Each structure stands twice: as C-alpha cells, then as structure tokens.
C-alpha positions as a Markdown table, in Angstrom:
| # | Residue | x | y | z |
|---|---|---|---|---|
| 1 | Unk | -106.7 | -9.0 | -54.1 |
| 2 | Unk | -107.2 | -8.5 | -50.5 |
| 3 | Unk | -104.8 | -8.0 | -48.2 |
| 4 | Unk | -104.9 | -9.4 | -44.6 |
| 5 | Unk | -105.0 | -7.3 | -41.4 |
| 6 | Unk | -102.6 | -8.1 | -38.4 |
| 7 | Unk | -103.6 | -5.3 | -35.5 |
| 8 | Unk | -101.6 | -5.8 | -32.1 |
| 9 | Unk | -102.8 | -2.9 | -29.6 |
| 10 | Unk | -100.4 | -2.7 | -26.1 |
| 11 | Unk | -102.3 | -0.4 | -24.4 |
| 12 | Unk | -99.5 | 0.1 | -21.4 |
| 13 | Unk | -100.6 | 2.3 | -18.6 |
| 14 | Unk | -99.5 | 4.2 | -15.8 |
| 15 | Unk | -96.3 | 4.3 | -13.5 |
| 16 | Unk | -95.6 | 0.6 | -12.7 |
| 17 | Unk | -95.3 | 0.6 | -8.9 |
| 18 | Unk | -96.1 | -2.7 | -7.6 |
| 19 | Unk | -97.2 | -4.4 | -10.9 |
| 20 | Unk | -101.0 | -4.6 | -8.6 |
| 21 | Unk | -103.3 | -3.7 | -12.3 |
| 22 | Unk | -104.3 | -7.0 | -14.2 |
| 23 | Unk | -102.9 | -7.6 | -17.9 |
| 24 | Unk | -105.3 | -8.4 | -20.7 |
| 25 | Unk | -105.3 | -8.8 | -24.2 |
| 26 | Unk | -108.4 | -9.4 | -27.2 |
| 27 | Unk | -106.8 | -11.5 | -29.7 |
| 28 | Unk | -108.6 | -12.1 | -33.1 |
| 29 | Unk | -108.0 | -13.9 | -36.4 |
| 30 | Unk | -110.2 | -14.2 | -39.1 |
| 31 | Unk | -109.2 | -16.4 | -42.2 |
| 32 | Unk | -113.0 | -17.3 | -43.4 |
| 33 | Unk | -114.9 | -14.3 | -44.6 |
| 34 | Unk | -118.4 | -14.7 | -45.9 |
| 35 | Unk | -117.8 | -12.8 | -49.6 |
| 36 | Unk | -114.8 | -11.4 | -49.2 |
| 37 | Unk | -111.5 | -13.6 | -50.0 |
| 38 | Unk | -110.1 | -15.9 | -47.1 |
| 39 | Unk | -107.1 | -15.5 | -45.7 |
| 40 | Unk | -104.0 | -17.9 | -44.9 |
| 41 | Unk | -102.1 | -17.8 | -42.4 |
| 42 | Unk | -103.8 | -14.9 | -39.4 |
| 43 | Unk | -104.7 | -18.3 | -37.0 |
| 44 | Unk | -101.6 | -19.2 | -37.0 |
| 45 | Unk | -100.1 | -15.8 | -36.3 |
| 46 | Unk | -102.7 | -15.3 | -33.6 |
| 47 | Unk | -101.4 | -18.3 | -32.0 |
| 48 | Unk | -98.0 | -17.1 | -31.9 |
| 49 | Unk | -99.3 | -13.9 | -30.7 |
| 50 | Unk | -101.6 | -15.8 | -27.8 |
| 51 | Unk | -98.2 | -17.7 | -27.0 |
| 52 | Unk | -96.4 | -14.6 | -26.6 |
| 53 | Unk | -98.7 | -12.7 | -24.1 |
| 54 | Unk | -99.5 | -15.7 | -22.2 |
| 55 | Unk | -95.3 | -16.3 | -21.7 |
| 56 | Unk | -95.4 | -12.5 | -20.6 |
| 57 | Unk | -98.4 | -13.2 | -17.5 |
| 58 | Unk | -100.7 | -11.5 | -20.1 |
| 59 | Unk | -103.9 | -12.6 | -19.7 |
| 60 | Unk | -106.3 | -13.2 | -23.1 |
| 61 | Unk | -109.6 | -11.9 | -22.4 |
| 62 | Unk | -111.1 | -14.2 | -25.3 |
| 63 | Unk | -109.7 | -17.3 | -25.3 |
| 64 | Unk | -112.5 | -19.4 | -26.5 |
| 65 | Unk | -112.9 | -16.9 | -29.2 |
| 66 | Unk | -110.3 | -16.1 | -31.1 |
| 67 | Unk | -111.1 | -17.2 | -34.7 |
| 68 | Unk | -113.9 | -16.0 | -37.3 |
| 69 | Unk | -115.7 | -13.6 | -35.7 |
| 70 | Unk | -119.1 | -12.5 | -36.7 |
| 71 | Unk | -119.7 | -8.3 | -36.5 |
| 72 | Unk | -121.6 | -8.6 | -33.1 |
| 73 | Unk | -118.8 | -10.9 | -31.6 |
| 74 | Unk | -115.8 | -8.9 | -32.2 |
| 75 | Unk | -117.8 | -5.7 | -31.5 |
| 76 | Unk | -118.9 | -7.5 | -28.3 |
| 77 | Unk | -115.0 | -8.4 | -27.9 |
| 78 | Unk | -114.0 | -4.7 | -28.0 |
| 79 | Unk | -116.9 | -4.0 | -25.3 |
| 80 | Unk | -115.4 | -6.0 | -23.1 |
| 81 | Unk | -112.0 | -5.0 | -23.5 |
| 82 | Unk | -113.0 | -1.4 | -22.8 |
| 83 | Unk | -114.7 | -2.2 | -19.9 |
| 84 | Unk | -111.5 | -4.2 | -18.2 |
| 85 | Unk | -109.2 | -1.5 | -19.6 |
| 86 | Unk | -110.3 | 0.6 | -16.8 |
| 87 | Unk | -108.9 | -1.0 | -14.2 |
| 88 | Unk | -105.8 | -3.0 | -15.8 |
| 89 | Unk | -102.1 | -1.8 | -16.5 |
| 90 | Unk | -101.8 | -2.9 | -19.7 |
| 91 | Unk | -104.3 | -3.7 | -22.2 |
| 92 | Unk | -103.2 | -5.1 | -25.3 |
| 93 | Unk | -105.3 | -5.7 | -28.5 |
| 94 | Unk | -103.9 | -8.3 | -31.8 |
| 95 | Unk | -106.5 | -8.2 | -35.2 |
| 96 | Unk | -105.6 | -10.2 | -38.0 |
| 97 | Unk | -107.7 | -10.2 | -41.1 |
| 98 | Unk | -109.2 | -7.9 | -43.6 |
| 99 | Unk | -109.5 | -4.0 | -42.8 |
| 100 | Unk | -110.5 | -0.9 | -44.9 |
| 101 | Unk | -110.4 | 3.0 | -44.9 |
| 102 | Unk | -113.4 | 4.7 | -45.5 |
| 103 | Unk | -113.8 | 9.0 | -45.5 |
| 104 | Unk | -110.2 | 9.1 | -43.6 |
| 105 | Unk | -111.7 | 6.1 | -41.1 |
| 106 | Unk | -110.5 | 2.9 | -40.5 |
| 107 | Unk | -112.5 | -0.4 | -40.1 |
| 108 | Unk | -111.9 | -4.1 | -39.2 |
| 109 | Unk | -113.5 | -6.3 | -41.4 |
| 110 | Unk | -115.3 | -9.0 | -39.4 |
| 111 | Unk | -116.4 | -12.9 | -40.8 |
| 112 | Unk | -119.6 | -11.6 | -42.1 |
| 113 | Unk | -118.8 | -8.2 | -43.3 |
| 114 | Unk | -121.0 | -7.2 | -46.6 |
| 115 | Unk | -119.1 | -6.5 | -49.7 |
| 116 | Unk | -117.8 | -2.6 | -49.8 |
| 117 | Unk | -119.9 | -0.7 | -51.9 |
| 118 | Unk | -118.3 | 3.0 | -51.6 |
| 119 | Unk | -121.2 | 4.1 | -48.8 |
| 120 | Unk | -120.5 | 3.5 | -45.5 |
| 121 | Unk | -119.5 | 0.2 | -44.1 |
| 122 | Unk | -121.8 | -2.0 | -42.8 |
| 123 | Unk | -120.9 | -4.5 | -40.5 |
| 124 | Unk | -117.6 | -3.5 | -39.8 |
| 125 | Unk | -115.7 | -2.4 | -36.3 |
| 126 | Unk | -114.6 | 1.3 | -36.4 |
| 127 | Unk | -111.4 | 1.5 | -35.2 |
| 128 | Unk | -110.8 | 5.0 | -34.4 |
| 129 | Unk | -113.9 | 5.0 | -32.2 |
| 130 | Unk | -112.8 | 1.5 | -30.3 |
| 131 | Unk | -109.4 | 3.5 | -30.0 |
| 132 | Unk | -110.6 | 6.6 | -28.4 |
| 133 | Unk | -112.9 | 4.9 | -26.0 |
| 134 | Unk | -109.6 | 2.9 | -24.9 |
| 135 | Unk | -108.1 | 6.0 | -24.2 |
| 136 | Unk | -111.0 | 7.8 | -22.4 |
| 137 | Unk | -111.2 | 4.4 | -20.2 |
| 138 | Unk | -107.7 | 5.0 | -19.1 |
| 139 | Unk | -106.6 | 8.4 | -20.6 |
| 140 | Unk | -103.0 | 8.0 | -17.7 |
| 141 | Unk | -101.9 | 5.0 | -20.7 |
| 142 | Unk | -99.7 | 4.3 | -22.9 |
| 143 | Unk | -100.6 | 2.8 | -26.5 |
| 144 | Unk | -98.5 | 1.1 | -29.1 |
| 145 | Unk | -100.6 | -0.1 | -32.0 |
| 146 | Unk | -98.8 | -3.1 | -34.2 |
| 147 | Unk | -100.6 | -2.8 | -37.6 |
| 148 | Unk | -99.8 | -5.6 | -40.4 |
| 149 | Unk | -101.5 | -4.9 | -43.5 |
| 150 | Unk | -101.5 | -4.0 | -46.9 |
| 151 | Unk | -101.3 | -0.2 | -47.0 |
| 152 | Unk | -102.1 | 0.2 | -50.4 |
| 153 | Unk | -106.3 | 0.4 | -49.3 |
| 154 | Unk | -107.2 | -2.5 | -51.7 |
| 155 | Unk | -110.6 | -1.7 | -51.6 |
| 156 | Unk | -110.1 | 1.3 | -53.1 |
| 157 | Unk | -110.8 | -0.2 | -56.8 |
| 158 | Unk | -113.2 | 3.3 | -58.1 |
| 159 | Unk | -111.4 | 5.7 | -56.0 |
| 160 | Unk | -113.7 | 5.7 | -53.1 |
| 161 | Unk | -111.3 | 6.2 | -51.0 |
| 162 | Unk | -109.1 | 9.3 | -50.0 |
| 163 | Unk | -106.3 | 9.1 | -49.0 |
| 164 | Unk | -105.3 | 6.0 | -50.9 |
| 165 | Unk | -103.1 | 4.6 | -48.3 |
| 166 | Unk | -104.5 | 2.9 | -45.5 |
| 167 | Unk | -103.3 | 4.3 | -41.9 |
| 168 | Unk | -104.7 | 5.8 | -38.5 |
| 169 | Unk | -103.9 | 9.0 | -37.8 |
| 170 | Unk | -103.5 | 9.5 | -34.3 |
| 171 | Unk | -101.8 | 12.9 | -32.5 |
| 172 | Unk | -102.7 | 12.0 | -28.9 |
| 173 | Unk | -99.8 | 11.7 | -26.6 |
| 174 | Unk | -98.3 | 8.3 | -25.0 |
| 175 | Unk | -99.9 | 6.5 | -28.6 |
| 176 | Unk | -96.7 | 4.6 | -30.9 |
| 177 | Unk | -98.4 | 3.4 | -34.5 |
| 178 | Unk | -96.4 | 0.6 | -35.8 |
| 179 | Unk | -96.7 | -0.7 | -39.4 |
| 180 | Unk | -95.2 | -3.5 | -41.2 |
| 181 | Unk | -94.7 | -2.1 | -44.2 |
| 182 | Unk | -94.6 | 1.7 | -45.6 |
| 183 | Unk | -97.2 | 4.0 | -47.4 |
| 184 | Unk | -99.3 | 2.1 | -51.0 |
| 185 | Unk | -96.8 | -1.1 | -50.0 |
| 186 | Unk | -98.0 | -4.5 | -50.1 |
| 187 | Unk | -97.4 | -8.0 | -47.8 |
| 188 | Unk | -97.2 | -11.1 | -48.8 |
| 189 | Unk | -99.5 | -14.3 | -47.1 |
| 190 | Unk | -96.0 | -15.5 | -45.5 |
| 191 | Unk | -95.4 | -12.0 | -44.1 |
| 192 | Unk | -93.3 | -12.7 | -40.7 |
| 193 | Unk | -94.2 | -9.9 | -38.7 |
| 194 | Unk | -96.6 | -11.6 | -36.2 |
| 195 | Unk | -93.5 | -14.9 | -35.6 |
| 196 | Unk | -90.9 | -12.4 | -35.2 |
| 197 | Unk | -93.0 | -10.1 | -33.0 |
| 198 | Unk | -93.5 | -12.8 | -31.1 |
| 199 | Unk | -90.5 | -14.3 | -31.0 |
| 200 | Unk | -88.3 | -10.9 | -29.3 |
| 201 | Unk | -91.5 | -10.5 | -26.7 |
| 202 | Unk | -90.6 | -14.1 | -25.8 |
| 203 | Unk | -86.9 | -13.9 | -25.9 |
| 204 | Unk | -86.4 | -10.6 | -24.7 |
| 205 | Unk | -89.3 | -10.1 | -22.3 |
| 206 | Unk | -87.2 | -7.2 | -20.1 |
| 207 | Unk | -86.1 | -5.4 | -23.2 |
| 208 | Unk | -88.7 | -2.5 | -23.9 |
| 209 | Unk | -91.0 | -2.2 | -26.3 |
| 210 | Unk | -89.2 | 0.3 | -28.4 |
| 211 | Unk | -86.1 | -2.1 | -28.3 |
| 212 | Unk | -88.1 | -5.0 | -30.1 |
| 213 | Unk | -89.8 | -2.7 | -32.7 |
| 214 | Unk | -85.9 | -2.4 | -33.7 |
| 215 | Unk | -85.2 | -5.7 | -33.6 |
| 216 | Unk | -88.7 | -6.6 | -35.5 |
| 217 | Unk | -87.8 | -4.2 | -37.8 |
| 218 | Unk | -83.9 | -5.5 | -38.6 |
| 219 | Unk | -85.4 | -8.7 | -38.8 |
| 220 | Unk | -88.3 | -8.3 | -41.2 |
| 221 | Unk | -86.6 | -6.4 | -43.4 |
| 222 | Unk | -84.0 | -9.2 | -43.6 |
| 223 | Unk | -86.5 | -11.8 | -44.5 |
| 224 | Unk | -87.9 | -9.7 | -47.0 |
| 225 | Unk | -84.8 | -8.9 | -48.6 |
| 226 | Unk | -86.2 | -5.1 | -47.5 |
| 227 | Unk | -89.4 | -5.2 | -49.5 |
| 228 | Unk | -91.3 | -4.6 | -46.5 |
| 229 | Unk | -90.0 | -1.6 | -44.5 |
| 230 | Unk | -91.9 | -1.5 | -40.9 |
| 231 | Unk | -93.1 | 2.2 | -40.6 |
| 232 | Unk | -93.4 | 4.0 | -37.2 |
| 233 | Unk | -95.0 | 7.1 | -35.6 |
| 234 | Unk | -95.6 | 8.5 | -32.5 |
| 235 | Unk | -93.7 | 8.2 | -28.6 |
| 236 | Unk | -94.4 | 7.1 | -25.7 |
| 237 | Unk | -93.9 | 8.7 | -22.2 |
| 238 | Unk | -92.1 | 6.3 | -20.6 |
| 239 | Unk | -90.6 | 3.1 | -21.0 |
| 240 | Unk | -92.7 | -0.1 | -20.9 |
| 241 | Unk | -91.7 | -4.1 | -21.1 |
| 242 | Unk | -93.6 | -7.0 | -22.1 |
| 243 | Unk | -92.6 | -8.5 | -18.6 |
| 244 | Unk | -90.5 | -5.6 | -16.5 |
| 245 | Unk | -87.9 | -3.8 | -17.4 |
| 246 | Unk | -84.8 | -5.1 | -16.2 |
| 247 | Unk | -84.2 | -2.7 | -13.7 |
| 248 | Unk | -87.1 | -3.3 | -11.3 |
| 249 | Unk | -87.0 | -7.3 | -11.3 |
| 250 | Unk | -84.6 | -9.9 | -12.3 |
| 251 | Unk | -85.6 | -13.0 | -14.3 |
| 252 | Unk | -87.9 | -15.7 | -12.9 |
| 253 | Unk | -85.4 | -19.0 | -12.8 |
| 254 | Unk | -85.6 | -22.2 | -14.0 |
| 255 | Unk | -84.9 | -25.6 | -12.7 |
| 256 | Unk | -83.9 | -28.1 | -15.3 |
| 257 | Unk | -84.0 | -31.6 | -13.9 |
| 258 | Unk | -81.0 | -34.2 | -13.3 |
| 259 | Unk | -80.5 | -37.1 | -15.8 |
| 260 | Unk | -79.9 | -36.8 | -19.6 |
| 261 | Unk | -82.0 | -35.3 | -22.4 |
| 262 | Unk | -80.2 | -37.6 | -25.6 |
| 263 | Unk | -76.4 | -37.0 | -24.6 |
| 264 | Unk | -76.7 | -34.2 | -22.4 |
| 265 | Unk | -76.6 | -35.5 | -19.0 |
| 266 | Unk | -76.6 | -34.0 | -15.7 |
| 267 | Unk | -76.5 | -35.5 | -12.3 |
| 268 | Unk | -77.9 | -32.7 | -10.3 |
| 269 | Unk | -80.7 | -30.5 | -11.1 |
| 270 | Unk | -79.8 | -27.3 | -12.2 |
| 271 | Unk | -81.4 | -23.7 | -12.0 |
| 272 | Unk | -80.6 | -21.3 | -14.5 |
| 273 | Unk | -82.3 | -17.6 | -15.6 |
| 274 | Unk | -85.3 | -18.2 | -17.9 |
| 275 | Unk | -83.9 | -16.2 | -20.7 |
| 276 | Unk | -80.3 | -15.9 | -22.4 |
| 277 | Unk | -78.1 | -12.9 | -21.6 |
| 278 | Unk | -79.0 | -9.7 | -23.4 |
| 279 | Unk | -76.9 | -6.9 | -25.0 |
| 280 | Unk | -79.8 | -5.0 | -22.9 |
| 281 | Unk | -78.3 | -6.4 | -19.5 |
| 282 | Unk | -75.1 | -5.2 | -20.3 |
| 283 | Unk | -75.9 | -1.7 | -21.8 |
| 284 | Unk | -77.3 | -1.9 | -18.1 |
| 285 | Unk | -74.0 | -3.2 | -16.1 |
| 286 | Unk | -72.5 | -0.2 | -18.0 |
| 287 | Unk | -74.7 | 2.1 | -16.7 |
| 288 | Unk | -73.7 | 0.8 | -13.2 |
| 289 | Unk | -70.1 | -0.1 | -13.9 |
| 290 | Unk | -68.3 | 0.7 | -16.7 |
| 291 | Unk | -66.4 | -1.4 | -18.5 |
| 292 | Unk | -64.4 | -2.3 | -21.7 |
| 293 | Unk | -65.9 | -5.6 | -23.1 |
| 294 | Unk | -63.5 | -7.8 | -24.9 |
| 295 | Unk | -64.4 | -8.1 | -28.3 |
| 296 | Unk | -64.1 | -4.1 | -27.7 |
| 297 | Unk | -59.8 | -4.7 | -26.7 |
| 298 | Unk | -59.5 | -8.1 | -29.1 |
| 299 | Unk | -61.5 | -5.7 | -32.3 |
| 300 | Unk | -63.4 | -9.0 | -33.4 |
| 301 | Unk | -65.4 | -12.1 | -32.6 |
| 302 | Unk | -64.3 | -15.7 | -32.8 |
| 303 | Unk | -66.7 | -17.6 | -34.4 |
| 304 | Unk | -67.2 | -21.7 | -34.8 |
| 305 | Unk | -67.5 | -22.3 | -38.2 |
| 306 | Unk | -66.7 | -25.9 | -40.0 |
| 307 | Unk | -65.5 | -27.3 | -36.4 |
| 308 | Unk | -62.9 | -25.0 | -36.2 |
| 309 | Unk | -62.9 | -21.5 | -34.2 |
| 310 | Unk | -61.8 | -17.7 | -36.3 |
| 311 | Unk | -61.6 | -14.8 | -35.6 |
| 312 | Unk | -63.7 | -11.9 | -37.4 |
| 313 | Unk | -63.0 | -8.7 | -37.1 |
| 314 | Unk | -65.8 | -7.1 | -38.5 |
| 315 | Unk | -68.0 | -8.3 | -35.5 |
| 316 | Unk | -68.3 | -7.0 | -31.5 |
| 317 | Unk | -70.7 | -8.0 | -28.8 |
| 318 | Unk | -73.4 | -4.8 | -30.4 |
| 319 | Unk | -73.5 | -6.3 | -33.6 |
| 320 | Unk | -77.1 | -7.5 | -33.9 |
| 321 | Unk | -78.3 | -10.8 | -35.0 |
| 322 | Unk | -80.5 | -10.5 | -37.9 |
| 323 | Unk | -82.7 | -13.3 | -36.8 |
| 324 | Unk | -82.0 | -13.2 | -32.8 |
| 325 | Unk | -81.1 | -9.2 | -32.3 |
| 326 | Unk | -81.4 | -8.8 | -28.6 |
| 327 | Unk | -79.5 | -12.6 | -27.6 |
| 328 | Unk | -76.2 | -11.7 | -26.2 |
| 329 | Unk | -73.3 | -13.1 | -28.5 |
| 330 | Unk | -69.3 | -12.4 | -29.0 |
| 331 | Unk | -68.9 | -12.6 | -25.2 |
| 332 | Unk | -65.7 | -13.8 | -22.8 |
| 333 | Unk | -66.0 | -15.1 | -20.1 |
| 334 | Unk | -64.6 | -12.1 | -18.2 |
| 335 | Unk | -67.8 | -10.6 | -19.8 |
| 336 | Unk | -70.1 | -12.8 | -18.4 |
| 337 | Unk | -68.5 | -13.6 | -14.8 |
| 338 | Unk | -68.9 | -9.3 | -14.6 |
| 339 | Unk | -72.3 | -9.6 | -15.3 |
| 340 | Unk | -72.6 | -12.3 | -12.8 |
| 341 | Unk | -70.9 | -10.8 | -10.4 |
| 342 | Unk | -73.1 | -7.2 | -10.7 |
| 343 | Unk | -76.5 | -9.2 | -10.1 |
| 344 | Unk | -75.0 | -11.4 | -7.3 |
| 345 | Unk | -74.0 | -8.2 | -5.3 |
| 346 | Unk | -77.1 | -6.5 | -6.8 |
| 347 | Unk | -80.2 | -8.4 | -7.1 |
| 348 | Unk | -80.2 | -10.4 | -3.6 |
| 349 | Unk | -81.3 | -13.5 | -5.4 |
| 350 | Unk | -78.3 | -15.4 | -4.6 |
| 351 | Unk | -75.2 | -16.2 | -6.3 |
| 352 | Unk | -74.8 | -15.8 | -9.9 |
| 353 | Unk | -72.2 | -17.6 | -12.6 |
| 354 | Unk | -70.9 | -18.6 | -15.9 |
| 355 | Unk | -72.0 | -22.5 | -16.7 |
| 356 | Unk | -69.6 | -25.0 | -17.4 |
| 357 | Unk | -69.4 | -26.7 | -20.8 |
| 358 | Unk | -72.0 | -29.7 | -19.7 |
| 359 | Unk | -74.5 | -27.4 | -18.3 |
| 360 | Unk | -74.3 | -25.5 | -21.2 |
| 361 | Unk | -74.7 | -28.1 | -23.4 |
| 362 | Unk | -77.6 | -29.7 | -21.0 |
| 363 | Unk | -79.3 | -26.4 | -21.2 |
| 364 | Unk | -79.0 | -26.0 | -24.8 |
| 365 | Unk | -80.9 | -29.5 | -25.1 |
| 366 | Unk | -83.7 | -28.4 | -22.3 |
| 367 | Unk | -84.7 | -25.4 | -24.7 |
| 368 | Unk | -84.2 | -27.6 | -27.6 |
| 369 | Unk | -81.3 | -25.5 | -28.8 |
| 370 | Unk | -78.6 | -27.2 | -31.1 |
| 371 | Unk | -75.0 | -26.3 | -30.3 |
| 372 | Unk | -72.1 | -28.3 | -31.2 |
| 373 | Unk | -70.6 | -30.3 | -27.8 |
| 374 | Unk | -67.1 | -29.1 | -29.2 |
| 375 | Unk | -67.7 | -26.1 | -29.4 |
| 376 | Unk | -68.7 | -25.2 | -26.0 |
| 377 | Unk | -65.6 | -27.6 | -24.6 |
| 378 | Unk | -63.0 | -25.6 | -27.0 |
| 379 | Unk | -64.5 | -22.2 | -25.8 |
| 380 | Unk | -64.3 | -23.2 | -21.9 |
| 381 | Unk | -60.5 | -24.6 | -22.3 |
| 382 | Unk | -59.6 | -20.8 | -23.7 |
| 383 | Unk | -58.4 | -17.9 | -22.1 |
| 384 | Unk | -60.8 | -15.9 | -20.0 |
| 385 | Unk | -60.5 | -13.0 | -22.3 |
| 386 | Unk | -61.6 | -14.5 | -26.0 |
| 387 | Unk | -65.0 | -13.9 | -27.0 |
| 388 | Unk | -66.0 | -17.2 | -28.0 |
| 389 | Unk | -69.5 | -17.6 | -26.0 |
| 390 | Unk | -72.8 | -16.9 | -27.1 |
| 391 | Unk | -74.2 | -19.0 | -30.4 |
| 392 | Unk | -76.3 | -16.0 | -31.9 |
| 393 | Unk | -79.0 | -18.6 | -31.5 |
| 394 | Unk | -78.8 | -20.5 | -28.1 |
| 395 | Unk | -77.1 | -17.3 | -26.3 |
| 396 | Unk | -75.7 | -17.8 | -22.8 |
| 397 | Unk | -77.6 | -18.6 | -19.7 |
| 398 | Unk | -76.7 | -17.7 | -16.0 |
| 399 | Unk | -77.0 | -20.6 | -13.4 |
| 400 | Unk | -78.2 | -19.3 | -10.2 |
| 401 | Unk | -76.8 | -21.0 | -6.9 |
C-alpha cells in the first residue's frame, strides 16, 4: 500500500534586520496519480498549510497550482522557487503525496509518475538535487525540512532499495530534518501532522520554529496514542519565527467591532493583540524581570469543570496543553497585569491590560471560541492572585488602549 508524502521545506535565511527580503513558499498536493494509488486527504492538508503561510505574510509562489501536478509542472515549480530563493529571506517548500528512495536518493512522485520498476525513476523530482540547488542559491540560509511520510520505503517490495527506510541524509549546517514518524514506521490517511503544524504556526506565530516542532510533536503523539513518534535531526544557527520572534516586534492588533455577536455584546469597539498570551511571552518577561508566577506560590491550577471552579495541584502555568501547547493557561491576574505592564513600558505601542469579563467573553465569540459566561464572571470577582484565567483553548487576550 502506498503511503502519502507531506514535505514542508522553511528555508529561513540570513540575519533578520529590517524584515526587507520577500517570503515565498511552493505548496503541492497530489491525491490523483496516474497508476499509482490515490491518496486522501494531501488537498486538504495543503490547504491548511496555504492558510498557515498566508496568516504568517508568506507569500505562495503557486497559487493556481497547487493540486496534481504533472512531472514537468512540479519540476517547473521547483525552478521557480530556486530562482526567487535568491533574493528572499525565507523560502519555504510543503509536498504532499507519494515519494520513494532509490540508490540512497529521494524522489517526489508527481501525478503522472510511471510505475517503479527497480531502475531509475522516471518521471520523478529528485529531492536531494532541488535541495542543494536551494542551498547554493542562498548558501547564508537556514533550512527546516517537515517530512510526513511513510518511512518504511513502500516501494521497496524486491529489495530494490537500500537502506529500507526512507530519509534524506543531509550534514550541511543551518539544515533541521523533521519527520512525522520514526525509522520503517508507518502513517495513517488521517495522520494530523499537516492540521497541527498548521495550527501552532497560526497560534503561536512569535514562538520559534524549534518551539512548535515540540509542540507538534506533544500533540501528534497524543492523537496517535504515540504510534507515530516525530523524528528530528540536525540545528539551526539561529533562531527563526513564522512571523518574528517576539523580541523584535510586538503583535499586529485587532479591532473587534461594537454591537453583539449572539449574547456577547459590546458598545464600543475594542482592540485587542491578534494572538492569545503565550508561555513564550512570559519565559520572555522573565528574562527581563523576574518573577514568581502564582500557580508557582498557590502549587496548582483552578480549573472550571461541571460549573464549578477546583483546584489541581498537579498543574502550573508550564504545563503544556496537549492540543493547544504554546496558549498561555493557569494564569492570575497579577500574572497577566505584569505582562501588561512590561509591554506598556516596553513596546511603545500604548497602554496594555487585562480584559474585563464581557470583553472577554465578546472576544471569545469574535474568534469563535466557546467559553462559559460564568466562568469568566466567577474568575474576575476572585482575588488577584488565583490562577483561574486562561481556558487551554481560548487563552487570554491583551486589549490595547
């Protein structure tokens, strides 16, 4: 049975000064294949992939051609992507569909790729070459492969192939090879790397790109009840963001409108950050200012649970989501008015604070969150000290005045 092939390439480059380089990406998908078996679900994880960049300011090189590619398209596709990768920042690459190894080489399979015969490939895109003509385009960058595939080498049915894992061995600095599962381990059609990739560039854009490999990893293995282990190799010079990294810009805000969105009303426009609060952010006001965070002095979390608030004491403000790893949770409000007040005296972007219970809720409703009204009334009417903000889910937002 074939396997299908999710490849994201960031190919991150040099000293980010004034952010002046352009951002592009090649995303591909291929589900129909002329002989070989069709795949499932690679459109709609190269939509979530497309999503994702675009959210981040990165521009898709291929838009109208994304899907199905013919040999001389997606060979076409990586042309072009070499030739912009010489002047752009960041260059990023997503493949999802069918791959092979062949003589210790790896190739993408494209829509009209010739069955495998044991000679060499026809009609298929060598990746190692693609790869090192990347690097000699911009040899100052930094690359992060994202590969999603079987690594079992289903083609190998004769033992054509040695070795009989599929993998790209690359020993070039600034080059991080990601995998979604380990050495000879299968993925399934509903593997949820490519949504949860996509979902911690989106919600932590400022965290960096070694951050949401972690929290990609903690969540697939979750969802797969750790039958798929993400494998990584290499490091990277420096560190990179999808967006920035939160210590050269703060977050673009967002003005959510007066009036009501089903019960959550408002009757002035309110501007908040973009994003929720990160543990990031604070791992970065304690770089600046050290402090003790309250779930650190209470030794536990309180938690909403059946419409009534507990404590547990098995959780603190570190303790990562399994499903939402980077959103900030188990926080006081003396957490987040510190917080506020760092980037108020910090950022020169005006004054920052905690929302109130309605513009929490309002905001909630804006990014089609669900949070319990209760819940966010109980928290506020608590002492400043308990940790009851931050649903793992929703997170808490900063209004900027």
């Amino acid at each position: 049975m074939w396997c299908r092939w999710l490849l994201v390439t960031l190919f991150l480059t040099l000293p980010i000064q004034a952010w002046a380089g352009e951002r592009i990406a090649l995303v591909v998908g291929i589900n129909r294949y002329n002989v070989q078996s069709n795949l499932v679900n690679t459109h709609q994880d190269v939509q979530h992939i497309v999503e994702a960049f675009e959210a981040n300011g990165i521009k898709v090189i291929n838009k109208d051609t994304l899907y199905d590619l013919t040999f001389v398209q997606l060979e076409n596709a990586f042309r072009q992507l070499v030739d912009q990768a010489v002047t752009a920042d960041e260059v990023y690459v997503y493949f999802a569909g069918h791959g092979l190894q062949h003589n210790n080489s790896t190739y993408l399979l494209a829509s009209d790729t010739p069955l495998y015969t044991g000679e060499m490939p026809q009609s298929a895109s060598l990746l190692d070459s693609w790869l090192n003509l990347l690097q000699s385009a911009n040899p100052n960058a930094q690359r992060v492969f994202f590969i999603d595939a079987c690594r079992d080498n289903p083609l190998n049915q004769i033992n054509y192939v040695t070795p009989s894992f599929m993998g790209i061995v690359k020993r070039d600095q600034g080059t991080v090879v990601v995998y979604s599962t380990a050495r000879g381990q299968t993925v399934k059609d509903n593997n949820p790397f490519a949504k949860e990739l996509a979902n911690y560039f989106k919600l932590s854009p400022y965290s960096s790109v070694s951050e949401i490999i972690d929290a990609t990893t903690i969540a697939v293995n979750y969802l797969t009840k750790k039958t798929q282990l993400i494998d990584r190799q290499g490091g990277l010079g420096r560190k990179i963001c999808p967006l920035r990294c939160l210590a050269q810009t703060p977050k673009p805000p967002i003005t959510i409108p007066a009036g009501c969105i089903d019960d959550a009303c408002l009757a002035t426009p309110l501007t908040v950050d973009s994003f929720p609060i990160s543990t990031n952010e604070f791992k970065a006001l304690f770089n600046a200012n050290p402090r003790p965070m309250d779930s650190d002095n209470n030794k536990g979390c309180m938690v909403y649970e059946n419409n009534a608030w507990k404590i547990k004491y098995d959780l603190n403000w570190y303790t990562p989501n399994l499903n939402y790893p980077n959103v900030a949770h188990c926080l006081s409000a003396n957490d987040i008015q510190a917080l506020a007040n760092w980037y108020t005296s910090t950022l020169n972007r005006g004054y920052y604070r905690l929302p109130n219970a309605q513009e929490q809720y309002k905001i909630a409703a804006y990014f089609k969150r669900k949070v319990a009204k209760e819940q966010l009334e109980q928290c506020e009417k608590m002492d400043d000290n308990v940790t009851c903000y931050g649903d793992p889910q929703f997170g808490v937002y900063l209004v900027r005045e």
